């Protein structure tokens, strides 16, 4: 279970970290309209949804993609003093 808002006391129990990033193409594409798409940054379908807005123009004329990766935190037993 991933906790989106951990408190300091939770960090001793962390075994994995999920990182998501929304990337945008470097070049403007006037023929592309991104305004109808939503990008789910947490992968849960509800929490961190990014949707392009038309302001400032031409904000929706870039292609975007979400990449996510889960990283394992090593030496959990050592951090707990086991």
PDB file of N, CA and C in Angstrom:
ATOM      1  N   UNK A   1       0.854  -1.181   0.000  1.00  0.00           N
ATOM      2  CA  UNK A   1       0.000   0.000   0.000  1.00  0.00           C
ATOM      3  C   UNK A   1       0.893   1.235   0.000  1.00  0.00           C
ATOM      4  N   UNK A   2       0.690   2.095  -0.986  1.00  0.00           N
ATOM      5  CA  UNK A   2       1.467   3.325  -1.071  1.00  0.00           C
ATOM      6  C   UNK A   2       0.753   4.430  -0.325  1.00  0.00           C
ATOM      7  N   UNK A   3       1.489   5.147   0.484  1.00  0.00           N
ATOM      8  CA  UNK A   3       0.940   6.264   1.244  1.00  0.00           C
ATOM      9  C   UNK A   3       1.389   7.554   0.570  1.00  0.00           C
ATOM     10  N   UNK A   4       0.438   8.321   0.059  1.00  0.00           N
ATOM     11  CA  UNK A   4       0.761   9.549  -0.670  1.00  0.00           C
ATOM     12  C   UNK A   4       1.214  10.672   0.251  1.00  0.00           C
ATOM     13  N   UNK A   5       0.861  10.588   1.528  1.00  0.00           N
ATOM     14  CA  UNK A   5       1.209  11.661   2.474  1.00  0.00           C
ATOM     15  C   UNK A   5       1.804  11.080   3.752  1.00  0.00           C
ATOM     16  N   UNK A   6       3.001  10.503   3.662  1.00  0.00           N
ATOM     17  CA  UNK A   6       3.603   9.915   4.870  1.00  0.00           C
ATOM     18  C   UNK A   6       4.051  10.997   5.850  1.00  0.00           C
ATOM     19  N   UNK A   7       4.021  10.650   7.112  1.00  0.00           N
ATOM     20  CA  UNK A   7       4.560  11.548   8.135  1.00  0.00           C
ATOM     21  C   UNK A   7       5.966  11.063   8.490  1.00  0.00           C
ATOM     22  N   UNK A   8       6.698  11.854   9.224  1.00  0.00           N
ATOM     23  CA  UNK A   8       8.102  11.531   9.529  1.00  0.00           C
ATOM     24  C   UNK A   8       8.250  10.166  10.194  1.00  0.00           C
ATOM     25  N   UNK A   9       7.332   9.805  11.059  1.00  0.00           N
ATOM     26  CA  UNK A   9       7.419   8.513  11.757  1.00  0.00           C
ATOM     27  C   UNK A   9       7.251   7.326  10.812  1.00  0.00           C
ATOM     28  N   UNK A  10       6.625   7.525   9.666  1.00  0.00           N
ATOM     29  CA  UNK A  10       6.414   6.442   8.703  1.00  0.00           C
ATOM     30  C   UNK A  10       7.677   6.048   7.953  1.00  0.00           C
ATOM     31  N   UNK A  11       8.656   6.931   7.861  1.00  0.00           N
ATOM     32  CA  UNK A  11       9.819   6.679   7.020  1.00  0.00           C
ATOM     33  C   UNK A  11      10.673   5.504   7.490  1.00  0.00           C
ATOM     34  N   UNK A  12      10.606   5.143   8.740  1.00  0.00           N
ATOM     35  CA  UNK A  12      11.372   3.995   9.232  1.00  0.00           C
ATOM     36  C   UNK A  12      10.855   2.686   8.625  1.00  0.00           C
ATOM     37  N   UNK A  13       9.592   2.670   8.185  1.00  0.00           N
ATOM     38  CA  UNK A  13       8.979   1.464   7.626  1.00  0.00           C
ATOM     39  C   UNK A  13       8.948   1.429   6.100  1.00  0.00           C
ATOM     40  N   UNK A  14       9.520   2.403   5.458  1.00  0.00           N
ATOM     41  CA  UNK A  14       9.491   2.462   3.992  1.00  0.00           C
ATOM     42  C   UNK A  14      10.334   1.340   3.397  1.00  0.00           C
ATOM     43  N   UNK A  15       9.734   0.572   2.469  1.00  0.00           N
ATOM     44  CA  UNK A  15      10.474  -0.474   1.767  1.00  0.00           C
ATOM     45  C   UNK A  15      10.517  -0.216   0.266  1.00  0.00           C
ATOM     46  N   UNK A  16       9.560   0.566  -0.257  1.00  0.00           N
ATOM     47  CA  UNK A  16       9.576   0.958  -1.661  1.00  0.00           C
ATOM     48  C   UNK A  16       9.107   2.404  -1.791  1.00  0.00           C
ATOM     49  N   UNK A  17       9.540   3.033  -2.873  1.00  0.00           N
ATOM     50  CA  UNK A  17       9.143   4.399  -3.172  1.00  0.00           C
ATOM     51  C   UNK A  17       8.661   4.425  -4.616  1.00  0.00           C
ATOM     52  N   UNK A  18       7.491   4.984  -4.845  1.00  0.00           N
ATOM     53  CA  UNK A  18       6.958   5.099  -6.198  1.00  0.00           C
ATOM     54  C   UNK A  18       7.174   6.532  -6.674  1.00  0.00           C
ATOM     55  N   UNK A  19       7.804   6.657  -7.843  1.00  0.00           N
ATOM     56  CA  UNK A  19       8.091   7.964  -8.424  1.00  0.00           C
ATOM     57  C   UNK A  19       7.389   8.044  -9.777  1.00  0.00           C
ATOM     58  N   UNK A  20       6.633   9.127  -9.971  1.00  0.00           N
ATOM     59  CA  UNK A  20       5.971   9.370 -11.247  1.00  0.00           C
ATOM     60  C   UNK A  20       6.383  10.739 -11.759  1.00  0.00           C
ATOM     61  N   UNK A  21       6.526  10.828 -13.066  1.00  0.00           N
ATOM     62  CA  UNK A  21       6.905  12.098 -13.665  1.00  0.00           C
ATOM     63  C   UNK A  21       6.101  12.287 -14.953  1.00  0.00           C
ATOM     64  N   UNK A  22       5.631  13.491 -15.133  1.00  0.00           N
ATOM     65  CA  UNK A  22       4.920  13.856 -16.354  1.00  0.00           C
ATOM     66  C   UNK A  22       5.895  14.631 -17.224  1.00  0.00           C
ATOM     67  N   UNK A  23       6.185  14.101 -18.398  1.00  0.00           N
ATOM     68  CA  UNK A  23       7.120  14.771 -19.303  1.00  0.00           C
ATOM     69  C   UNK A  23       6.361  15.371 -20.478  1.00  0.00           C
ATOM     70  N   UNK A  24       6.914  16.437 -20.995  1.00  0.00           N
ATOM     71  CA  UNK A  24       6.309  17.151 -22.113  1.00  0.00           C
ATOM     72  C   UNK A  24       7.321  17.252 -23.234  1.00  0.00           C
ATOM     73  N   UNK A  25       6.848  17.138 -24.462  1.00  0.00           N
ATOM     74  CA  UNK A  25       7.753  17.265 -25.596  1.00  0.00           C
ATOM     75  C   UNK A  25       8.371  18.669 -25.594  1.00  0.00           C
ATOM     76  N   UNK A  26       9.600  18.782 -26.046  1.00  0.00           N
ATOM     77  CA  UNK A  26      10.243  20.096 -26.051  1.00  0.00           C
ATOM     78  C   UNK A  26       9.691  21.033 -27.115  1.00  0.00           C
ATOM     79  N   UNK A  27       9.109  20.460 -28.154  1.00  0.00           N
ATOM     80  CA  UNK A  27       8.645  21.292 -29.260  1.00  0.00           C
ATOM     81  C   UNK A  27       7.134  21.433 -29.312  1.00  0.00           C
ATOM     82  N   UNK A  28       6.703  22.600 -29.663  1.00  0.00           N
ATOM     83  CA  UNK A  28       5.291  22.906 -29.853  1.00  0.00           C
ATOM     84  C   UNK A  28       4.793  22.250 -31.129  1.00  0.00           C
ATOM     85  N   UNK A  29       3.620  21.650 -31.078  1.00  0.00           N
ATOM     86  CA  UNK A  29       3.014  21.021 -32.251  1.00  0.00           C
ATOM     87  C   UNK A  29       1.627  21.631 -32.452  1.00  0.00           C
ATOM     88  N   UNK A  30       1.484  22.621 -33.320  1.00  0.00           N
ATOM     89  CA  UNK A  30       0.197  23.303 -33.507  1.00  0.00           C
ATOM     90  C   UNK A  30      -0.939  22.381 -33.950  1.00  0.00           C
ATOM     91  N   UNK A  31      -0.613  21.236 -34.558  1.00  0.00           N
ATOM     92  CA  UNK A  31      -1.639  20.307 -35.025  1.00  0.00           C
ATOM     93  C   UNK A  31      -2.127  19.367 -33.919  1.00  0.00           C
ATOM     94  N   UNK A  32      -1.488  19.390 -32.754  1.00  0.00           N
ATOM     95  CA  UNK A  32      -1.826  18.479 -31.652  1.00  0.00           C
ATOM     96  C   UNK A  32      -2.584  19.247 -30.572  1.00  0.00           C
ATOM     97  N   UNK A  33      -3.681  18.649 -30.072  1.00  0.00           N
ATOM     98  CA  UNK A  33      -4.460  19.271 -28.996  1.00  0.00           C
ATOM     99  C   UNK A  33      -4.553  18.293 -27.838  1.00  0.00           C
ATOM    100  N   UNK A  34      -3.983  18.659 -26.706  1.00  0.00           N
ATOM    101  CA  UNK A  34      -3.906  17.821 -25.521  1.00  0.00           C
ATOM    102  C   UNK A  34      -5.039  18.098 -24.529  1.00  0.00           C
ATOM    103  N   UNK A  35      -5.949  18.997 -24.863  1.00  0.00           N
ATOM    104  CA  UNK A  35      -6.940  19.450 -23.885  1.00  0.00           C
ATOM    105  C   UNK A  35      -7.945  18.371 -23.472  1.00  0.00           C
ATOM    106  N   UNK A  36      -8.122  17.332 -24.252  1.00  0.00           N
ATOM    107  CA  UNK A  36      -9.072  16.285 -23.896  1.00  0.00           C
ATOM    108  C   UNK A  36      -8.492  15.155 -23.078  1.00  0.00           C
ATOM    109  N   UNK A  37      -7.210  15.195 -22.790  1.00  0.00           N
ATOM    110  CA  UNK A  37      -6.556  14.098 -22.074  1.00  0.00           C
ATOM    111  C   UNK A  37      -6.336  14.443 -20.606  1.00  0.00           C
ATOM    112  N   UNK A  38      -6.302  13.385 -19.785  1.00  0.00           N
ATOM    113  CA  UNK A  38      -5.963  13.520 -18.374  1.00  0.00           C
ATOM    114  C   UNK A  38      -4.802  12.586 -18.081  1.00  0.00           C
ATOM    115  N   UNK A  39      -3.922  13.006 -17.205  1.00  0.00           N
ATOM    116  CA  UNK A  39      -2.744  12.216 -16.853  1.00  0.00           C
ATOM    117  C   UNK A  39      -2.782  11.907 -15.364  1.00  0.00           C
ATOM    118  N   UNK A  40      -2.805  10.617 -15.041  1.00  0.00           N
ATOM    119  CA  UNK A  40      -2.908  10.140 -13.663  1.00  0.00           C
ATOM    120  C   UNK A  40      -1.505   9.927 -13.106  1.00  0.00           C
ATOM    121  N   UNK A  41      -1.070  10.813 -12.222  1.00  0.00           N
ATOM    122  CA  UNK A  41       0.292  10.749 -11.706  1.00  0.00           C
ATOM    123  C   UNK A  41       0.476   9.710 -10.602  1.00  0.00           C
ATOM    124  N   UNK A  42      -0.584   9.327  -9.886  1.00  0.00           N
ATOM    125  CA  UNK A  42      -0.470   8.327  -8.819  1.00  0.00           C
ATOM    126  C   UNK A  42      -0.856   6.932  -9.271  1.00  0.00           C
ATOM    127  N   UNK A  43      -1.525   6.823 -10.412  1.00  0.00           N
ATOM    128  CA  UNK A  43      -1.926   5.516 -10.904  1.00  0.00           C
ATOM    129  C   UNK A  43      -3.157   4.955 -10.228  1.00  0.00           C
ATOM    130  N   UNK A  44      -3.855   5.766  -9.450  1.00  0.00           N
ATOM    131  CA  UNK A  44      -5.044   5.278  -8.758  1.00  0.00           C
ATOM    132  C   UNK A  44      -6.341   5.772  -9.392  1.00  0.00           C
ATOM    133  N   UNK A  45      -6.250   6.580 -10.424  1.00  0.00           N
ATOM    134  CA  UNK A  45      -7.425   7.047 -11.120  1.00  0.00           C
ATOM    135  C   UNK A  45      -8.194   8.172 -10.475  1.00  0.00           C
ATOM    136  N   UNK A  46      -7.663   8.731  -9.375  1.00  0.00           N
ATOM    137  CA  UNK A  46      -8.445   9.765  -8.708  1.00  0.00           C
ATOM    138  C   UNK A  46      -7.630  10.845  -8.009  1.00  0.00           C
ATOM    139  N   UNK A  47      -6.421  10.568  -7.574  1.00  0.00           N
ATOM    140  CA  UNK A  47      -5.723  11.495  -6.688  1.00  0.00           C
ATOM    141  C   UNK A  47      -5.047  12.646  -7.400  1.00  0.00           C
ATOM    142  N   UNK A  48      -4.028  12.402  -8.157  1.00  0.00           N
ATOM    143  CA  UNK A  48      -3.268  13.460  -8.821  1.00  0.00           C
ATOM    144  C   UNK A  48      -3.496  13.392 -10.315  1.00  0.00           C
ATOM    145  N   UNK A  49      -4.561  14.004 -10.761  1.00  0.00           N
ATOM    146  CA  UNK A  49      -4.886  14.030 -12.182  1.00  0.00           C
ATOM    147  C   UNK A  49      -4.438  15.369 -12.754  1.00  0.00           C
ATOM    148  N   UNK A  50      -3.646  15.308 -13.800  1.00  0.00           N
ATOM    149  CA  UNK A  50      -3.239  16.535 -14.489  1.00  0.00           C
ATOM    150  C   UNK A  50      -4.043  16.637 -15.769  1.00  0.00           C
ATOM    151  N   UNK A  51      -4.615  17.801 -16.021  1.00  0.00           N
ATOM    152  CA  UNK A  51      -5.328  18.063 -17.259  1.00  0.00           C
ATOM    153  C   UNK A  51      -4.842  19.398 -17.795  1.00  0.00           C
ATOM    154  N   UNK A  52      -4.531  19.420 -19.070  1.00  0.00           N
ATOM    155  CA  UNK A  52      -4.057  20.634 -19.710  1.00  0.00           C
ATOM    156  C   UNK A  52      -5.169  21.681 -19.726  1.00  0.00           C
ATOM    157  N   UNK A  53      -4.798  22.909 -19.478  1.00  0.00           N
ATOM    158  CA  UNK A  53      -5.741  24.019 -19.631  1.00  0.00           C
ATOM    159  C   UNK A  53      -5.262  24.867 -20.801  1.00  0.00           C
ATOM    160  N   UNK A  54      -6.157  25.557 -21.402  1.00  0.00           N
ATOM    161  CA  UNK A  54      -5.803  26.332 -22.593  1.00  0.00           C
ATOM    162  C   UNK A  54      -5.096  27.639 -22.258  1.00  0.00           C
ATOM    163  N   UNK A  55      -4.930  27.931 -20.988  1.00  0.00           N
ATOM    164  CA  UNK A  55      -4.242  29.161 -20.584  1.00  0.00           C
ATOM    165  C   UNK A  55      -2.926  28.798 -19.916  1.00  0.00           C
ATOM    166  N   UNK A  56      -1.838  29.362 -20.168  1.00  0.00           N
ATOM    167  CA  UNK A  56      -1.639  30.311 -21.255  1.00  0.00           C
ATOM    168  C   UNK A  56      -1.508  29.568 -22.585  1.00  0.00           C
ATOM    169  N   UNK A  57      -2.021  30.163 -23.611  1.00  0.00           N
ATOM    170  CA  UNK A  57      -1.930  29.560 -24.946  1.00  0.00           C
ATOM    171  C   UNK A  57      -0.468  29.535 -25.357  1.00  0.00           C
ATOM    172  N   UNK A  58       0.008  28.557 -26.010  1.00  0.00           N
ATOM    173  CA  UNK A  58      -0.563  27.316 -26.539  1.00  0.00           C
ATOM    174  C   UNK A  58      -0.252  26.119 -25.650  1.00  0.00           C
ATOM    175  N   UNK A  59      -0.598  26.165 -24.392  1.00  0.00           N
ATOM    176  CA  UNK A  59      -0.224  25.138 -23.413  1.00  0.00           C
ATOM    177  C   UNK A  59      -0.637  23.722 -23.810  1.00  0.00           C
ATOM    178  N   UNK A  60      -1.711  23.552 -24.530  1.00  0.00           N
ATOM    179  CA  UNK A  60      -2.206  22.221 -24.879  1.00  0.00           C
ATOM    180  C   UNK A  60      -1.647  21.675 -26.190  1.00  0.00           C
ATOM    181  N   UNK A  61      -0.705  22.357 -26.789  1.00  0.00           N
ATOM    182  CA  UNK A  61      -0.130  21.909 -28.061  1.00  0.00           C
ATOM    183  C   UNK A  61       1.207  21.190 -27.886  1.00  0.00           C
ATOM    184  N   UNK A  62       1.381  20.518 -26.758  1.00  0.00           N
ATOM    185  CA  UNK A  62       2.570  19.709 -26.496  1.00  0.00           C
ATOM    186  C   UNK A  62       2.118  18.280 -26.206  1.00  0.00           C
ATOM    187  N   UNK A  63       2.876  17.306 -26.671  1.00  0.00           N
ATOM    188  CA  UNK A  63       2.595  15.911 -26.331  1.00  0.00           C
ATOM    189  C   UNK A  63       3.171  15.640 -24.947  1.00  0.00           C
ATOM    190  N   UNK A  64       2.449  14.849 -24.158  1.00  0.00           N
ATOM    191  CA  UNK A  64       2.852  14.527 -22.790  1.00  0.00           C
ATOM    192  C   UNK A  64       2.740  13.029 -22.544  1.00  0.00           C
ATOM    193  N   UNK A  65       3.489  12.543 -21.546  1.00  0.00           N
ATOM    194  CA  UNK A  65       3.428  11.128 -21.162  1.00  0.00           C
ATOM    195  C   UNK A  65       3.836  11.006 -19.703  1.00  0.00           C
ATOM    196  N   UNK A  66       3.173  10.092 -18.985  1.00  0.00           N
ATOM    197  CA  UNK A  66       3.504   9.819 -17.587  1.00  0.00           C
ATOM    198  C   UNK A  66       4.374   8.569 -17.533  1.00  0.00           C
ATOM    199  N   UNK A  67       5.463   8.653 -16.799  1.00  0.00           N
ATOM    200  CA  UNK A  67       6.328   7.509 -16.522  1.00  0.00           C
ATOM    201  C   UNK A  67       6.328   7.283 -15.024  1.00  0.00           C
ATOM    202  N   UNK A  68       6.216   6.021 -14.604  1.00  0.00           N
ATOM    203  CA  UNK A  68       6.245   5.669 -13.186  1.00  0.00           C
ATOM    204  C   UNK A  68       7.218   4.521 -12.970  1.00  0.00           C
ATOM    205  N   UNK A  69       7.835   4.539 -11.813  1.00  0.00           N
ATOM    206  CA  UNK A  69       8.768   3.473 -11.453  1.00  0.00           C
ATOM    207  C   UNK A  69       8.713   3.270  -9.945  1.00  0.00           C
ATOM    208  N   UNK A  70       8.838   2.034  -9.513  1.00  0.00           N
ATOM    209  CA  UNK A  70       8.893   1.715  -8.094  1.00  0.00           C
ATOM    210  C   UNK A  70      10.328   1.325  -7.768  1.00  0.00           C
ATOM    211  N   UNK A  71      10.873   1.961  -6.749  1.00  0.00           N
ATOM    212  CA  UNK A  71      12.243   1.704  -6.312  1.00  0.00           C
ATOM    213  C   UNK A  71      12.223   1.017  -4.957  1.00  0.00           C
ATOM    214  N   UNK A  72      13.051  -0.015  -4.808  1.00  0.00           N
ATOM    215  CA  UNK A  72      13.158  -0.711  -3.537  1.00  0.00           C
ATOM    216  C   UNK A  72      14.207  -0.026  -2.676  1.00  0.00           C
ATOM    217  N   UNK A  73      13.869   0.181  -1.408  1.00  0.00           N
ATOM    218  CA  UNK A  73      14.805   0.767  -0.456  1.00  0.00           C
ATOM    219  C   UNK A  73      15.532  -0.392   0.222  1.00  0.00           C
ATOM    220  N   UNK A  74      16.836  -0.366   0.174  1.00  0.00           N
ATOM    221  CA  UNK A  74      17.633  -1.474   0.714  1.00  0.00           C
ATOM    222  C   UNK A  74      17.926  -1.300   2.196  1.00  0.00           C
ATOM    223  N   UNK A  75      18.343  -2.381   2.829  1.00  0.00           N
ATOM    224  CA  UNK A  75      18.800  -2.415   4.214  1.00  0.00           C
ATOM    225  C   UNK A  75      17.729  -1.986   5.215  1.00  0.00           C
ATOM    226  N   UNK A  76      16.514  -2.438   5.006  1.00  0.00           N
ATOM    227  CA  UNK A  76      15.431  -2.110   5.929  1.00  0.00           C
ATOM    228  C   UNK A  76      15.712  -2.699   7.307  1.00  0.00           C
ATOM    229  N   UNK A  77      16.220  -3.918   7.372  1.00  0.00           N
ATOM    230  CA  UNK A  77      16.496  -4.553   8.667  1.00  0.00           C
ATOM    231  C   UNK A  77      17.550  -3.783   9.447  1.00  0.00           C
ATOM    232  N   UNK A  78      18.557  -3.263   8.756  1.00  0.00           N
ATOM    233  CA  UNK A  78      19.604  -2.504   9.425  1.00  0.00           C
ATOM    234  C   UNK A  78      19.054  -1.202   9.998  1.00  0.00           C
ATOM    235  N   UNK A  79      18.148  -0.541   9.276  1.00  0.00           N
ATOM    236  CA  UNK A  79      17.577   0.699   9.776  1.00  0.00           C
ATOM    237  C   UNK A  79      16.706   0.465  11.003  1.00  0.00           C
ATOM    238  N   UNK A  80      16.127  -0.734  11.111  1.00  0.00           N
ATOM    239  CA  UNK A  80      15.277  -1.040  12.256  1.00  0.00           C
ATOM    240  C   UNK A  80      16.062  -1.627  13.419  1.00  0.00           C
ATOM    241  N   UNK A  81      17.348  -1.825  13.247  1.00  0.00           N
ATOM    242  CA  UNK A  81      18.182  -2.352  14.315  1.00  0.00           C
ATOM    243  C   UNK A  81      18.078  -3.843  14.492  1.00  0.00           C
ATOM    244  N   UNK A  82      17.677  -4.565  13.453  1.00  0.00           N
ATOM    245  CA  UNK A  82      17.540  -6.023  13.545  1.00  0.00           C
ATOM    246  C   UNK A  82      18.868  -6.699  13.337  1.00  0.00           C
TER     247      UNK A  82
END
